[in-house]
Coordinates of C-alpha atoms in Angstrom, one line a residue:
M1055 CA -13.9 51.4 -34.8
R1056 CA -12.1 53.1 -31.9
N1057 CA -11.5 56.3 -33.9
Y1058 CA -15.2 56.3 -34.9
Y1059 CA -16.4 56.0 -31.3
S1060 CA -13.8 58.6 -30.1
A1061 CA -15.4 61.0 -32.5
I1062 CA -18.9 60.2 -31.1
L1063 CA -17.6 60.8 -27.6
L1064 CA -16.1 64.2 -28.5
L1065 CA -19.5 65.3 -29.9
L1066 CA -21.2 64.2 -26.8
V1067 CA -18.8 66.1 -24.6
T1068 CA -19.2 69.2 -26.8
F1069 CA -23.0 69.3 -27.0
G1070 CA -24.0 68.1 -23.6
F1071 CA -26.1 65.4 -21.9
A1072 CA -29.6 66.8 -21.6
S1073 CA -32.1 64.0 -21.0
D1074 CA -35.8 63.4 -21.4
P1075 CA -37.3 63.1 -17.8
K1076 CA -39.1 59.9 -18.8
N1077 CA -35.8 58.3 -19.6
N1078 CA -33.9 58.8 -16.4
T1079 CA -34.2 58.3 -12.7
T1080 CA -32.4 58.7 -9.3
I1081 CA -31.5 56.0 -6.8
T1082 CA -30.5 56.9 -3.3
S1083 CA -28.5 55.1 -0.6
P1084 CA -30.3 53.8 2.5
D1085 CA -28.9 56.7 4.5
K1086 CA -29.9 59.2 1.8
T1087 CA -26.4 60.7 1.5
L1088 CA -25.4 59.2 -1.8
K1089 CA -27.5 59.7 -5.0
V1090 CA -26.9 58.3 -8.4
D1091 CA -28.8 59.8 -11.4
F1092 CA -28.9 57.6 -14.5
G1093 CA -30.8 57.0 -17.7
V1094 CA -30.5 57.9 -21.4
N1095 CA -29.7 61.4 -22.6
N1096 CA -31.0 63.1 -25.7
K1097 CA -28.2 61.7 -27.8
N1098 CA -29.5 58.2 -26.9
Q1099 CA -26.6 57.3 -24.7
A1100 CA -26.7 55.7 -21.3
Y1101 CA -25.2 57.9 -18.6
Y1102 CA -24.9 58.3 -14.8
L1103 CA -24.0 61.0 -12.3
V1104 CA -23.0 60.7 -8.6
R1105 CA -23.6 63.1 -5.7
K1106 CA -22.5 62.8 -2.1
N1107 CA -24.4 65.2 0.3
N1108 CA -25.5 67.0 -2.8
Q1109 CA -21.9 67.6 -4.0
T1110 CA -21.2 66.2 -7.5
I1111 CA -18.4 63.6 -7.1
I1112 CA -18.6 61.9 -10.5
D1113 CA -20.0 64.2 -13.2
T1114 CA -22.0 62.9 -16.2
S1115 CA -20.3 59.7 -17.4
L1116 CA -21.1 57.5 -20.3
L1117 CA -22.0 53.8 -20.1
G1118 CA -22.3 51.1 -22.8
I1119 CA -21.0 47.9 -24.4
I1120 CA -19.9 47.3 -28.0
R1121 CA -20.5 43.7 -29.0
K1122 CA -19.1 42.3 -32.3
D1123 CA -22.7 41.8 -33.4
A1124 CA -24.4 44.7 -31.7
D1125 CA -23.9 48.3 -30.6
F1126 CA -25.1 49.0 -27.0
F1127 CA -23.4 52.4 -26.8
Q1128 CA -25.5 54.6 -29.1
F1129 CA -29.1 54.6 -30.4
L1130 CA -30.4 53.2 -27.1
K1131 CA -34.0 53.4 -26.0
V1132 CA -35.5 53.0 -22.5
I1133 CA -37.9 50.1 -22.4
S1134 CA -38.6 50.6 -18.7
I1135 CA -37.0 51.4 -15.4
A1136 CA -37.6 49.0 -12.6
K1137 CA -38.8 50.1 -9.2
T1138 CA -36.3 50.4 -6.4
Q1139 CA -35.6 47.1 -4.6
K1140 CA -33.8 46.6 -1.3
I1141 CA -30.9 44.2 -1.5
T1142 CA -29.5 42.6 1.6
D1143 CA -26.8 40.0 2.3
A1144 CA -25.0 38.7 5.3
Y1145 CA -21.9 36.6 5.1
R1146 CA -18.8 35.4 6.9
M1147 CA -15.2 35.9 5.7
L1148 CA -12.5 33.6 6.8
Q1149 CA -9.9 36.3 6.3
G1150 CA -9.7 40.0 5.8
K1151 CA -10.6 43.2 7.7
K1152 CA -13.9 41.9 9.1
S1153 CA -15.4 38.5 9.8
M1154 CA -19.1 39.0 9.9
I1155 CA -20.4 41.4 7.2
E1156 CA -23.8 42.8 6.3
Y1157 CA -24.6 44.5 3.0
T1158 CA -27.6 46.6 2.3
A1159 CA -28.2 48.6 -0.9
N1160 CA -31.0 50.0 -3.0
Q1161 CA -31.1 48.6 -6.5
K1162 CA -32.7 49.9 -9.8
I1163 CA -32.4 48.3 -13.2
L1164 CA -32.4 50.3 -16.5
H1165 CA -34.0 48.1 -19.2
L1166 CA -32.7 49.2 -22.7
Q1167 CA -32.8 48.1 -26.3
N1168 CA -30.7 49.2 -29.2
K1169 CA -31.9 50.2 -32.7
N1170 CA -32.1 46.5 -33.7
R1171 CA -34.3 45.8 -30.6
Q1172 CA -31.6 43.8 -28.9
K1173 CA -31.8 44.1 -25.1
I1174 CA -29.3 45.2 -22.4
D1175 CA -29.9 46.0 -18.8
I1176 CA -27.8 48.2 -16.6
V1177 CA -28.1 47.4 -12.9
F1178 CA -27.2 50.0 -10.2
N1179 CA -26.7 49.2 -6.5
V1180 CA -26.3 52.1 -4.1
S1181 CA -25.2 51.4 -0.5
D1182 CA -24.2 53.9 2.2
D1183 CA -20.5 53.5 1.4
G1184 CA -20.7 53.5 -2.4
F1185 CA -22.3 52.3 -5.6
A1186 CA -21.9 49.6 -8.2
F1187 CA -23.1 48.8 -11.6
R1188 CA -23.0 46.0 -14.2
Y1189 CA -24.5 45.0 -17.5
Q1190 CA -26.8 42.2 -18.2
F1191 CA -27.8 40.7 -21.6
P1192 CA -31.2 39.1 -20.7
E1193 CA -31.9 37.3 -24.0
T1194 CA -31.0 33.7 -24.7
T1195 CA -28.9 32.6 -27.7
A1196 CA -27.3 29.4 -28.9
D1197 CA -24.3 31.2 -30.5
V1198 CA -21.4 32.9 -28.7
K1199 CA -21.3 36.6 -28.5
F1200 CA -18.1 38.7 -28.4
I1201 CA -17.6 42.0 -26.6
T1202 CA -15.0 44.2 -28.3
E1203 CA -15.1 47.2 -26.0
E1204 CA -16.7 48.4 -22.8
M1205 CA -17.5 52.1 -22.7
S1206 CA -18.0 52.6 -18.9
S1207 CA -16.4 55.8 -17.7
Y1208 CA -15.7 57.9 -14.6
N1209 CA -15.8 61.6 -15.0
F1210 CA -14.1 63.1 -12.0
K1211 CA -13.7 66.9 -11.7
T1212 CA -10.4 68.3 -12.9
S1213 CA -9.7 69.4 -9.3
A1214 CA -9.5 65.8 -8.1
K1215 CA -6.2 64.1 -7.4
A1216 CA -5.4 60.4 -7.9
W1217 CA -3.3 57.6 -6.5
L1218 CA -2.7 55.2 -9.4
Q1219 CA -0.5 52.1 -10.1
P1220 CA 0.6 51.9 -13.8
M1221 CA -0.3 48.8 -15.8
A1222 CA 2.9 47.2 -17.1
K1223 CA 3.6 46.4 -20.8
A1224 CA 2.8 42.7 -21.4
K1225 CA 5.7 40.3 -22.1
T1226 CA 8.3 42.7 -20.7
G1227 CA 10.4 42.5 -17.6
W1228 CA 12.3 39.6 -16.1
E1229 CA 11.8 36.5 -18.2
H1230 CA 8.8 38.3 -20.0
T1231 CA 6.6 37.9 -16.8
N1232 CA 4.7 41.3 -17.0
P1233 CA 2.0 42.3 -16.3
S1234 CA 1.8 41.3 -12.7
Y1235 CA 0.6 44.5 -10.9
E1236 CA 4.1 45.3 -9.6
E1237 CA 4.7 49.0 -10.2
N1238 CA 5.1 51.8 -7.7
Y1239 CA 2.1 54.1 -7.3
Q1240 CA 2.0 57.6 -8.7
M1241 CA 0.6 59.6 -5.8
G1242 CA -1.6 62.7 -5.7
V1243 CA -1.4 63.2 -9.5
P1244 CA -4.1 64.9 -11.7
V1245 CA -6.9 62.6 -12.8
N1246 CA -5.8 63.1 -16.4
A1247 CA -2.2 61.9 -15.7
I1248 CA -0.8 59.6 -18.3
S1249 CA 1.2 56.6 -17.2
T1250 CA 4.8 56.7 -18.4
I1251 CA 4.3 53.0 -19.4
G1252 CA 1.4 54.0 -21.6
E1253 CA -1.0 51.1 -20.7
G1254 CA -3.2 52.9 -18.2
W1255 CA -3.8 52.1 -14.5
V1256 CA -4.7 49.0 -12.5
Y1257 CA -7.4 48.6 -9.8
P1258 CA -8.0 49.8 -7.2
A1259 CA -7.6 53.5 -8.2
L1260 CA -8.0 56.1 -5.5
F1261 CA -9.3 59.6 -6.0
N1262 CA -9.7 62.7 -3.8
D1263 CA -11.5 66.0 -4.2
G1264 CA -11.8 68.1 -1.0
D1265 CA -13.1 66.0 1.8
V1266 CA -14.5 63.3 -0.4
W1267 CA -12.6 60.2 -1.5
A1268 CA -13.5 57.5 -4.0
A1269 CA -11.9 54.2 -4.9
I1270 CA -12.7 52.3 -8.1
S1271 CA -12.3 48.6 -8.6
E1272 CA -14.2 45.6 -10.0
T1273 CA -15.5 42.4 -8.4
N1274 CA -17.2 39.2 -9.2
L1275 CA -15.0 38.6 -12.2
G1276 CA -16.0 35.3 -13.6
S1277 CA -14.4 33.0 -16.2
N1278 CA -16.6 34.5 -18.9
Y1279 CA -15.0 38.0 -18.8
C1280 CA -11.5 39.5 -19.0
G1281 CA -9.9 41.5 -16.2
S1282 CA -10.1 45.2 -17.0
H1283 CA -8.3 48.3 -15.9
L1284 CA -8.5 52.1 -16.4
K1285 CA -7.2 54.5 -19.0
Y1286 CA -7.8 58.2 -19.3
D1287 CA -9.7 59.0 -22.5
E1288 CA -8.7 62.4 -23.9
N1289 CA -11.8 62.7 -26.0
L1290 CA -14.2 61.9 -23.2
K1291 CA -12.1 63.7 -20.6
A1292 CA -12.7 60.9 -18.1
M1293 CA -11.3 57.6 -16.9
K1294 CA -12.6 54.7 -19.0
V1295 CA -12.6 50.9 -18.5
T1296 CA -10.3 49.3 -21.0
F1297 CA -9.5 45.7 -21.9
P1298 CA -6.1 43.7 -21.7
Q1299 CA -3.2 43.9 -24.1
I1300 CA -3.3 41.3 -26.9
E1301 CA -0.5 39.2 -25.3
E1302 CA -2.4 38.6 -22.0
V1303 CA -3.8 35.2 -22.8
F1304 CA -3.6 31.5 -22.0
T1305 CA -2.1 29.6 -24.9
N1306 CA -4.3 30.3 -28.0
G1307 CA -7.1 31.4 -25.6
A1308 CA -9.6 34.2 -25.7
L1309 CA -8.5 37.8 -24.9
N1310 CA -11.8 39.8 -24.7
P1311 CA -15.0 38.6 -23.2
E1312 CA -17.0 35.9 -25.1
A1313 CA -20.0 33.9 -23.9
K1314 CA -23.5 32.7 -24.8
L1315 CA -26.5 34.7 -23.6
P1316 CA -27.8 35.3 -21.0
W1317 CA -24.7 37.0 -19.7
E1318 CA -23.7 39.3 -16.8
T1319 CA -20.5 41.4 -16.6
P1320 CA -18.5 41.9 -13.5
W1321 CA -19.5 44.6 -11.0
R1322 CA -17.9 48.0 -11.4
I1323 CA -17.6 49.2 -7.8
V1324 CA -16.9 52.7 -6.4
V1325 CA -16.6 53.4 -2.7
V1326 CA -17.5 57.0 -1.9
G1327 CA -17.1 59.0 1.4
D1328 CA -14.5 60.2 3.8
L1329 CA -11.2 58.3 4.0
N1330 CA -12.5 56.2 7.0
T1331 CA -15.5 55.1 4.9
V1332 CA -13.3 54.1 2.0
T1333 CA -10.8 52.3 4.1
N1334 CA -13.3 50.4 6.1
S1335 CA -15.5 49.4 3.1
T1336 CA -16.1 45.7 2.2
L1337 CA -17.7 46.4 -1.1
G1338 CA -15.1 44.3 -2.9
T1339 CA -16.5 41.2 -1.3
D1340 CA -20.1 42.4 -0.8
L1341 CA -20.7 41.9 -4.5
A1342 CA -18.4 39.0 -5.1
A1343 CA -20.0 35.6 -5.9
K1344 CA -20.9 33.6 -2.8
A1345 CA -18.7 30.7 -1.7
I1346 CA -19.0 27.7 -4.0
T1347 CA -18.5 25.3 -1.0
T1348 CA -19.2 25.0 2.6
N1349 CA -16.2 22.7 3.2
T1350 CA -13.9 25.1 5.0
S1351 CA -12.7 23.0 7.9
Y1352 CA -9.2 22.7 6.4
I1353 CA -8.8 26.5 5.8
K1354 CA -6.7 28.1 8.6
P1355 CA -5.3 31.6 8.2
G1356 CA -1.9 32.0 9.8
I1357 CA 1.8 33.0 9.6
A1358 CA 4.4 31.2 7.4
S1359 CA 8.2 31.1 7.7
W1360 CA 10.0 31.5 4.3
S1361 CA 13.7 31.1 3.6
W1362 CA 13.8 32.5 0.0
A1363 CA 12.8 36.1 0.9
I1364 CA 16.3 37.0 2.2
L1365 CA 18.4 33.8 1.5
K1366 CA 17.2 33.4 -2.1
D1367 CA 17.7 30.3 -4.3
D1368 CA 20.4 28.6 -2.3
S1369 CA 18.1 28.2 0.7
V1370 CA 15.9 25.8 -1.2
N1371 CA 17.4 22.6 0.2
Y1372 CA 16.5 19.9 2.7
E1373 CA 18.5 21.1 5.7
T1374 CA 17.5 24.8 5.4
S1375 CA 13.8 23.7 5.0
K1376 CA 14.1 21.7 8.3
Q1377 CA 15.6 24.8 10.0
F1378 CA 12.6 27.0 8.8
I1379 CA 10.2 24.3 10.0
D1380 CA 11.8 24.5 13.4
Y1381 CA 11.7 28.3 13.2
A1382 CA 7.9 28.2 12.5
H1383 CA 7.4 25.8 15.4
D1384 CA 9.4 28.0 17.8
M1385 CA 7.4 31.0 16.7
R1386 CA 4.1 29.2 16.9
W1387 CA 3.4 29.9 13.2
S1388 CA 1.2 27.5 11.2
Y1389 CA 3.1 27.2 7.9
C1390 CA 6.5 27.0 6.2
L1391 CA 6.9 27.8 2.5
I1392 CA 9.4 25.9 0.4
D1393 CA 10.1 27.8 -2.8
A1394 CA 11.1 27.3 -6.4
D1395 CA 13.0 24.2 -7.7
W1396 CA 12.1 22.1 -4.6
D1397 CA 11.4 19.2 -7.0
R1398 CA 15.0 19.2 -8.3
K1399 CA 16.9 20.4 -5.2
I1400 CA 15.0 18.4 -2.6
G1401 CA 12.8 15.9 -4.5
I1402 CA 9.4 14.5 -3.7
E1403 CA 10.6 11.7 -1.5
K1404 CA 12.5 14.1 0.8
I1405 CA 9.5 16.5 0.7
K1406 CA 7.5 13.6 2.2
E1407 CA 10.1 13.3 5.0
L1408 CA 9.8 17.1 5.6
V1409 CA 6.0 16.8 5.8
A1410 CA 6.3 14.1 8.4
Y1411 CA 8.9 16.2 10.3
A1412 CA 6.7 19.3 10.1
K1413 CA 3.6 17.4 11.3
V1414 CA 5.4 16.5 14.6
K1415 CA 6.2 20.2 15.0
N1416 CA 2.6 21.2 14.3
V1417 CA 3.6 23.0 11.1
K1418 CA 2.2 22.5 7.6
L1419 CA 4.1 22.9 4.3
I1420 CA 3.3 25.1 1.2
L1421 CA 5.1 24.3 -2.0
W1422 CA 6.0 26.6 -5.0
Y1423 CA 4.9 26.0 -8.6
N1424 CA 5.5 27.7 -11.9
S1425 CA 2.1 28.4 -13.7
S1426 CA 4.0 27.5 -16.9
G1427 CA 2.6 27.9 -20.5
D1428 CA 4.1 30.0 -23.3
W1429 CA 3.3 33.3 -21.6
N1430 CA 6.8 33.7 -20.1
T1431 CA 10.3 32.1 -20.3
V1432 CA 10.8 31.3 -16.6
Q1433 CA 12.7 28.0 -16.1
Y1434 CA 12.0 27.4 -12.4
T1435 CA 10.2 24.2 -11.7
P1436 CA 7.8 22.4 -11.0
K1437 CA 6.0 23.5 -14.2
N1438 CA 3.5 22.1 -16.6
K1439 CA 1.4 20.7 -13.7
F1440 CA -1.8 22.7 -14.0
L1441 CA -2.3 23.2 -17.7
T1442 CA -5.0 20.6 -18.2
P1443 CA -7.9 19.4 -15.9
E1444 CA -6.3 16.0 -15.7
S1445 CA -2.9 17.1 -14.6
R1446 CA -4.3 19.7 -12.2
D1447 CA -6.5 17.1 -10.4
A1448 CA -3.6 14.6 -10.3
E1449 CA -1.2 17.0 -8.8
F1450 CA -3.5 18.4 -6.2
K1451 CA -4.6 14.9 -5.2
M1452 CA -1.0 13.9 -4.8
L1453 CA -0.3 16.9 -2.7
H1454 CA -3.3 16.3 -0.5
D1455 CA -2.4 12.6 -0.1
I1456 CA 1.1 13.3 1.2
G1457 CA -0.1 16.1 3.5
I1458 CA 0.8 19.3 1.8
A1459 CA -1.4 22.2 3.0
G1460 CA -1.1 24.7 0.1
V1461 CA 0.6 25.9 -3.1
K1462 CA 2.2 29.1 -4.2
I1463 CA 1.7 29.4 -8.0
D1464 CA 3.8 32.0 -9.8
F1465 CA 4.2 33.9 -13.1
F1466 CA 0.8 34.2 -14.7
G1467 CA 0.2 35.9 -18.0
G1468 CA -2.2 38.8 -17.5
D1469 CA -5.9 39.5 -17.6
G1470 CA -7.3 38.0 -20.9
Q1471 CA -10.5 36.0 -20.5
S1472 CA -8.7 32.7 -21.0
M1473 CA -6.1 33.6 -18.3
I1474 CA -8.9 34.6 -15.9
A1475 CA -10.6 31.2 -16.6
Y1476 CA -7.3 29.5 -15.8
Y1477 CA -7.3 31.1 -12.3
H1478 CA -10.8 29.8 -11.7
E1479 CA -10.0 26.3 -12.8
I1480 CA -7.0 26.1 -10.6
L1481 CA -9.0 27.3 -7.6
K1482 CA -11.8 24.9 -8.2
S1483 CA -9.5 21.9 -8.5
A1484 CA -7.4 22.9 -5.5
G1485 CA -10.6 23.3 -3.4
K1486 CA -11.8 19.9 -4.4
H1487 CA -8.6 18.4 -2.9
E1488 CA -8.5 20.8 0.1
I1489 CA -5.4 22.7 -1.0
L1490 CA -4.8 26.3 0.0
V1491 CA -3.7 28.7 -2.8
N1492 CA -1.4 31.7 -3.1
F1493 CA -1.0 33.3 -6.5
H1494 CA 2.2 35.2 -7.3
G1495 CA 3.2 37.2 -10.3
A1496 CA -0.5 37.5 -10.7
T1497 CA -3.5 39.7 -11.2
L1498 CA -5.8 41.3 -8.6
P1499 CA -8.1 38.9 -6.8
R1500 CA -11.3 41.0 -7.3
G1501 CA -13.2 39.3 -4.5
W1502 CA -12.3 35.7 -5.4
Q1503 CA -11.4 35.0 -1.7
R1504 CA -15.1 35.0 -1.0
T1505 CA -16.0 32.7 -3.9
Y1506 CA -13.1 30.4 -3.2
P1507 CA -12.4 30.4 0.5
N1508 CA -9.2 28.3 -0.2
L1509 CA -7.6 31.4 -1.9
M1510 CA -5.5 32.7 0.9
T1511 CA -3.7 35.5 -0.7
M1512 CA -2.3 36.9 -4.0
E1513 CA 0.8 39.1 -4.7
A1514 CA -0.2 41.7 -7.3
I1515 CA 2.1 44.3 -5.6
K1516 CA 5.6 45.5 -5.7
G1517 CA 6.5 43.7 -2.5
F1518 CA 9.4 42.8 -0.3
E1519 CA 11.3 40.8 -2.9
F1520 CA 11.8 43.9 -5.0
I1521 CA 13.2 45.7 -2.0
T1522 CA 15.8 43.0 -1.7
F1523 CA 16.9 43.5 -5.3
F1524 CA 16.8 47.2 -6.0
Q1525 CA 17.9 50.1 -3.7
E1526 CA 15.6 52.5 -5.6
V1527 CA 12.7 50.3 -4.6
A1528 CA 13.9 50.3 -0.9
D1529 CA 14.1 54.1 -1.0
L1530 CA 10.4 54.3 -2.0
A1531 CA 9.2 51.5 0.2
P1532 CA 8.0 53.6 3.2
S1533 CA 5.6 55.8 1.2
H1534 CA 4.6 52.8 -0.9
C1535 CA 3.6 50.9 2.2
A1536 CA 1.7 53.8 3.6
T1537 CA -0.3 53.9 0.3
L1538 CA -1.3 50.2 0.2
P1539 CA -4.1 50.1 2.9
F1540 CA -5.9 52.7 0.8
T1541 CA -5.3 51.1 -2.6
R1542 CA -4.1 47.6 -3.4
N1543 CA -5.0 46.1 0.0
L1544 CA -8.3 47.9 0.3
F1545 CA -10.6 45.0 -0.7
D1546 CA -8.3 42.0 -1.4
P1547 CA -5.6 40.0 0.4
M1548 CA -2.1 41.0 -0.5
D1549 CA 1.1 38.9 -0.2
F1550 CA 3.6 41.6 0.3
T1551 CA 5.7 39.2 2.4
P1552 CA 6.6 41.9 4.9
M1553 CA 9.0 42.4 7.8
A1554 CA 12.7 42.6 7.8
L1555 CA 13.6 43.5 11.4
D1556 CA 17.4 43.0 11.0
K1557 CA 19.4 43.5 7.8
I1558 CA 18.6 43.0 4.1
P1559 CA 21.8 41.9 2.3
N1560 CA 23.3 44.6 0.0
I1561 CA 20.4 47.0 0.7
N1562 CA 20.2 50.1 2.8
R1563 CA 16.7 49.6 4.4
R1564 CA 15.1 53.0 4.8
S1565 CA 12.3 52.0 7.2
T1566 CA 13.0 51.5 10.9
S1567 CA 12.6 48.2 12.7
G1568 CA 9.4 49.6 14.4
F1569 CA 8.0 50.3 10.9
E1570 CA 8.8 46.7 9.8
L1571 CA 7.2 45.2 13.0
A1572 CA 4.0 47.0 12.2
L1573 CA 3.5 45.6 8.7
P1574 CA 2.2 42.1 9.5
T1575 CA -0.8 43.5 11.3
L1576 CA -1.3 46.4 8.9
F1577 CA -1.3 44.4 5.7
L1578 CA -4.1 41.9 5.1
S1579 CA -3.2 38.4 3.9
G1580 CA -4.9 35.1 4.8
I1581 CA -1.4 33.5 5.0
Q1582 CA 1.2 36.1 6.0
H1583 CA 4.6 35.1 4.7
L1584 CA 7.2 36.8 6.9
A1585 CA 10.6 37.7 5.5
E1586 CA 12.7 37.7 8.7
I1587 CA 15.0 34.7 9.1
P1588 CA 15.9 32.9 12.3
E1589 CA 19.3 34.7 12.6
G1590 CA 17.6 38.1 12.5
M1591 CA 14.9 37.1 14.9
A1592 CA 17.5 35.9 17.4
K1593 CA 18.8 39.5 17.7
M1594 CA 15.4 40.8 18.7
P1595 CA 14.3 41.5 22.3
D1596 CA 12.2 38.8 23.9
Y1597 CA 9.1 41.0 24.0
V1598 CA 9.3 41.5 20.2
V1599 CA 9.6 37.7 19.7
D1600 CA 6.7 37.1 22.1
Y1601 CA 4.6 39.6 20.3
L1602 CA 5.2 37.9 16.9
K1603 CA 4.2 34.5 18.3
D1604 CA 0.6 35.6 18.7
I1605 CA -0.5 37.9 15.8
P1606 CA -3.7 37.0 13.8
T1607 CA -4.0 37.1 10.0
A1608 CA -7.8 37.2 10.0
W1609 CA -9.7 39.9 11.8
D1610 CA -13.2 40.5 13.3
E1611 CA -13.1 44.2 13.0
S1612 CA -10.9 47.0 11.6
K1613 CA -10.9 50.8 12.0
L1614 CA -8.8 53.5 10.4
L1615 CA -7.7 55.8 13.2
A1616 CA -5.6 58.3 11.2
G1617 CA -3.8 58.5 8.0
F1618 CA -3.3 59.9 4.5
P1619 CA -2.1 57.8 1.5
G1620 CA 1.6 57.8 1.2
K1621 CA 2.1 59.8 4.4
E1622 CA 1.0 57.7 7.4
V1623 CA -1.4 55.1 8.5
V1624 CA -2.7 54.2 12.0
M1625 CA -5.0 51.2 11.9
A1626 CA -6.9 49.3 14.7
R1627 CA -7.7 45.6 14.2
R1628 CA -9.6 43.3 16.6
K1629 CA -9.5 39.6 16.9
G1630 CA -11.9 38.3 19.6
T1631 CA -11.5 40.7 22.5
T1632 CA -7.9 41.6 21.6
W1633 CA -7.1 44.9 19.8
F1634 CA -3.9 45.5 17.8
I1635 CA -3.0 49.1 16.9
T1636 CA -0.6 49.5 14.0
G1637 CA 1.1 52.7 12.8
I1638 CA 3.7 53.6 10.2
N1639 CA 5.2 56.8 9.0
G1640 CA 5.7 56.9 5.2
E1641 CA 7.7 60.2 5.3
N1642 CA 11.3 61.1 6.1
T1643 CA 10.4 63.4 8.9
A1644 CA 9.5 62.8 12.5
K1645 CA 5.8 63.5 13.4
E1646 CA 3.1 63.3 16.0
L1647 CA -0.5 62.2 15.6
T1648 CA -3.4 62.3 17.9
I1649 CA -5.4 59.0 18.1
D1650 CA -8.4 58.1 20.2
L1651 CA -8.5 54.6 21.7
S1652 CA -11.4 55.1 24.1
F1653 CA -13.4 52.5 22.1
I1654 CA -11.2 49.7 23.5
K1655 CA -12.6 48.1 26.7
A1656 CA -9.4 47.2 28.5
N1657 CA -7.5 48.6 31.4
Q1658 CA -4.1 48.6 29.9
G1659 CA -2.0 47.4 27.0
F1660 CA 1.6 47.8 25.7
M1661 CA 3.3 49.6 23.0
I1662 CA 6.4 48.7 21.1
T1663 CA 8.1 51.4 19.1
D1664 CA 11.5 52.6 17.9
G1665 CA 13.8 53.3 20.7
S1666 CA 16.0 56.4 20.9
D1667 CA 19.1 54.4 21.9
A1668 CA 18.0 50.7 21.6
L1669 CA 16.4 49.1 18.6
F1670 CA 13.0 49.0 20.3
L1671 CA 11.2 50.5 23.3
K1672 CA 8.3 48.8 25.1
T1673 CA 6.0 50.8 27.4
S1674 CA 2.6 50.4 29.0
V1675 CA -0.3 52.4 27.5
K1676 CA -3.9 53.0 28.4
P1677 CA -6.8 53.0 25.8
E1678 CA -7.5 56.7 25.7
K1679 CA -6.9 59.7 23.6
M1680 CA -3.2 60.1 23.1
I1681 CA -0.4 61.5 21.0
V1682 CA 1.8 59.0 19.3
K1683 CA 5.3 59.9 18.0
F1684 CA 6.9 58.5 14.9
K1685 CA 10.5 58.6 13.9
A1686 CA 11.2 59.4 10.2
F1687 CA 10.1 56.3 8.3
G1688 CA 9.2 54.8 11.8
G1689 CA 6.4 52.8 13.2
F1690 CA 4.8 51.2 16.3
V1691 CA 2.5 48.4 17.4
M1692 CA 0.1 48.3 20.4
K1693 CA -1.7 45.4 21.9
F1694 CA -4.7 45.5 24.3

């Protein structure tokens, strides 16, 4: 079937996309700068085209769905095109780049039927910062329908460049734990670049052509669909949505989407504009499903101490855990994470003692779990606790009853529909018992933090632990980190587990200590697990320690002040009336950048940066236009 449709695509590319005017329309953003043309062409294919300020950003691109029982890719006919509707929403986020968010878009729906008169709708939303589309099957059926392929594509011009993370080959890697979105980005590559792994590219994918940037992702991924990613289609000459590898399933579960009708797919989202517009966008949560609960009193973003990041498996014991509870208390951090094998090395009765000890210190505990199942061969425990509804509820109830705040659940098996459903079921059960959740070795959240406010963070990144294992990863870390605010961390929380101010055993850290100090306020994560240990923190100046005692992990406002993916980032984030300015240099050369802080209403603040002789240098600064200097792979923080 794939070869057949590839031939059809090649014909379409060859003979063009001319359309009957009665079968197409245009929808414009509220500010009139972004326009999306869409409809059905004279080959009876659904298509769209995107222009920003009358410049074509995404050229004519095909749309469609192939169901096992029906073809919604060719032989389509327009039934009607709905009138433009204004869509508005206002909501509050407990974590992320912005707390109070408003969304306004114009919406049109293309009502179609195939040659057998089966119906499909394509919904387009266009906002000032981008556009989104999804498919709807409006009919009602008693039987289950199966989607075999999604034909959505993104036809960027050949002049565009891309920042892309490869999708890993399933069931490869350590203990067969791939894919888990843990590859280094290819930066500034052609849009038709082929991943060396051969499995395409994960979301978000970033593109640039001239002064216009675009970022592609998906959101509102429910339990009735698989997670998708992108792959360049040589016949179509465009990026195309593709489904998971056959191994990416819960035991004996579904791979591709299946559900009864009516049925809606996830939103395909594309942010379009300058780099500021892209970086500041909240489109990833704007179109996510609304929160399923109003019970959020137990949800507190914060910092966590964590022994395993630097001290590894031997640190998971009773005495070290007590030391890291004390460490969190001394640093005024809210949480302490106890990692793998705690059930065997500490035991539940001793964990109860640690909970009581931590409570006196005003610290709450997070415990590690293995997601289990036959999708990997990891032996770390506890495992087998979340595989059934009964065991999930029992475990979360027990944890709540003894006073555990949250869980870190590791080593998931990919993006098949059954695995996506497993994430949803865990989040629902944990929420019912007021347990916070951090997924590791996992997929991209895709806006779930709005739907399930107890989802604090997810890994889905080549983070700090890889730096501790491989020198080649440490060598690439500065440019990698300078890419993440524009890519992986653009819409969703990311548990990179940053900040090694002192030494990393057996690794030559390339970044400066100023660079490392900047990461906790640059990266967005509802719970920020910090890698530095008490011995390293004890070597830091008092002003660095004091700074780290009062840094938020949830923000009221964020602004990109300067930057380019992989090269440098300067970000401003506000909590209440306090502004934090964060900068890192991803390149191995000293540089200067001009930034304008005149929007800050304060008389004076301070700056901590890399010292020329000492480890750090602290100076007073005023909120004005200024030049900031970076060492090679260096960084700074400011606070007003």
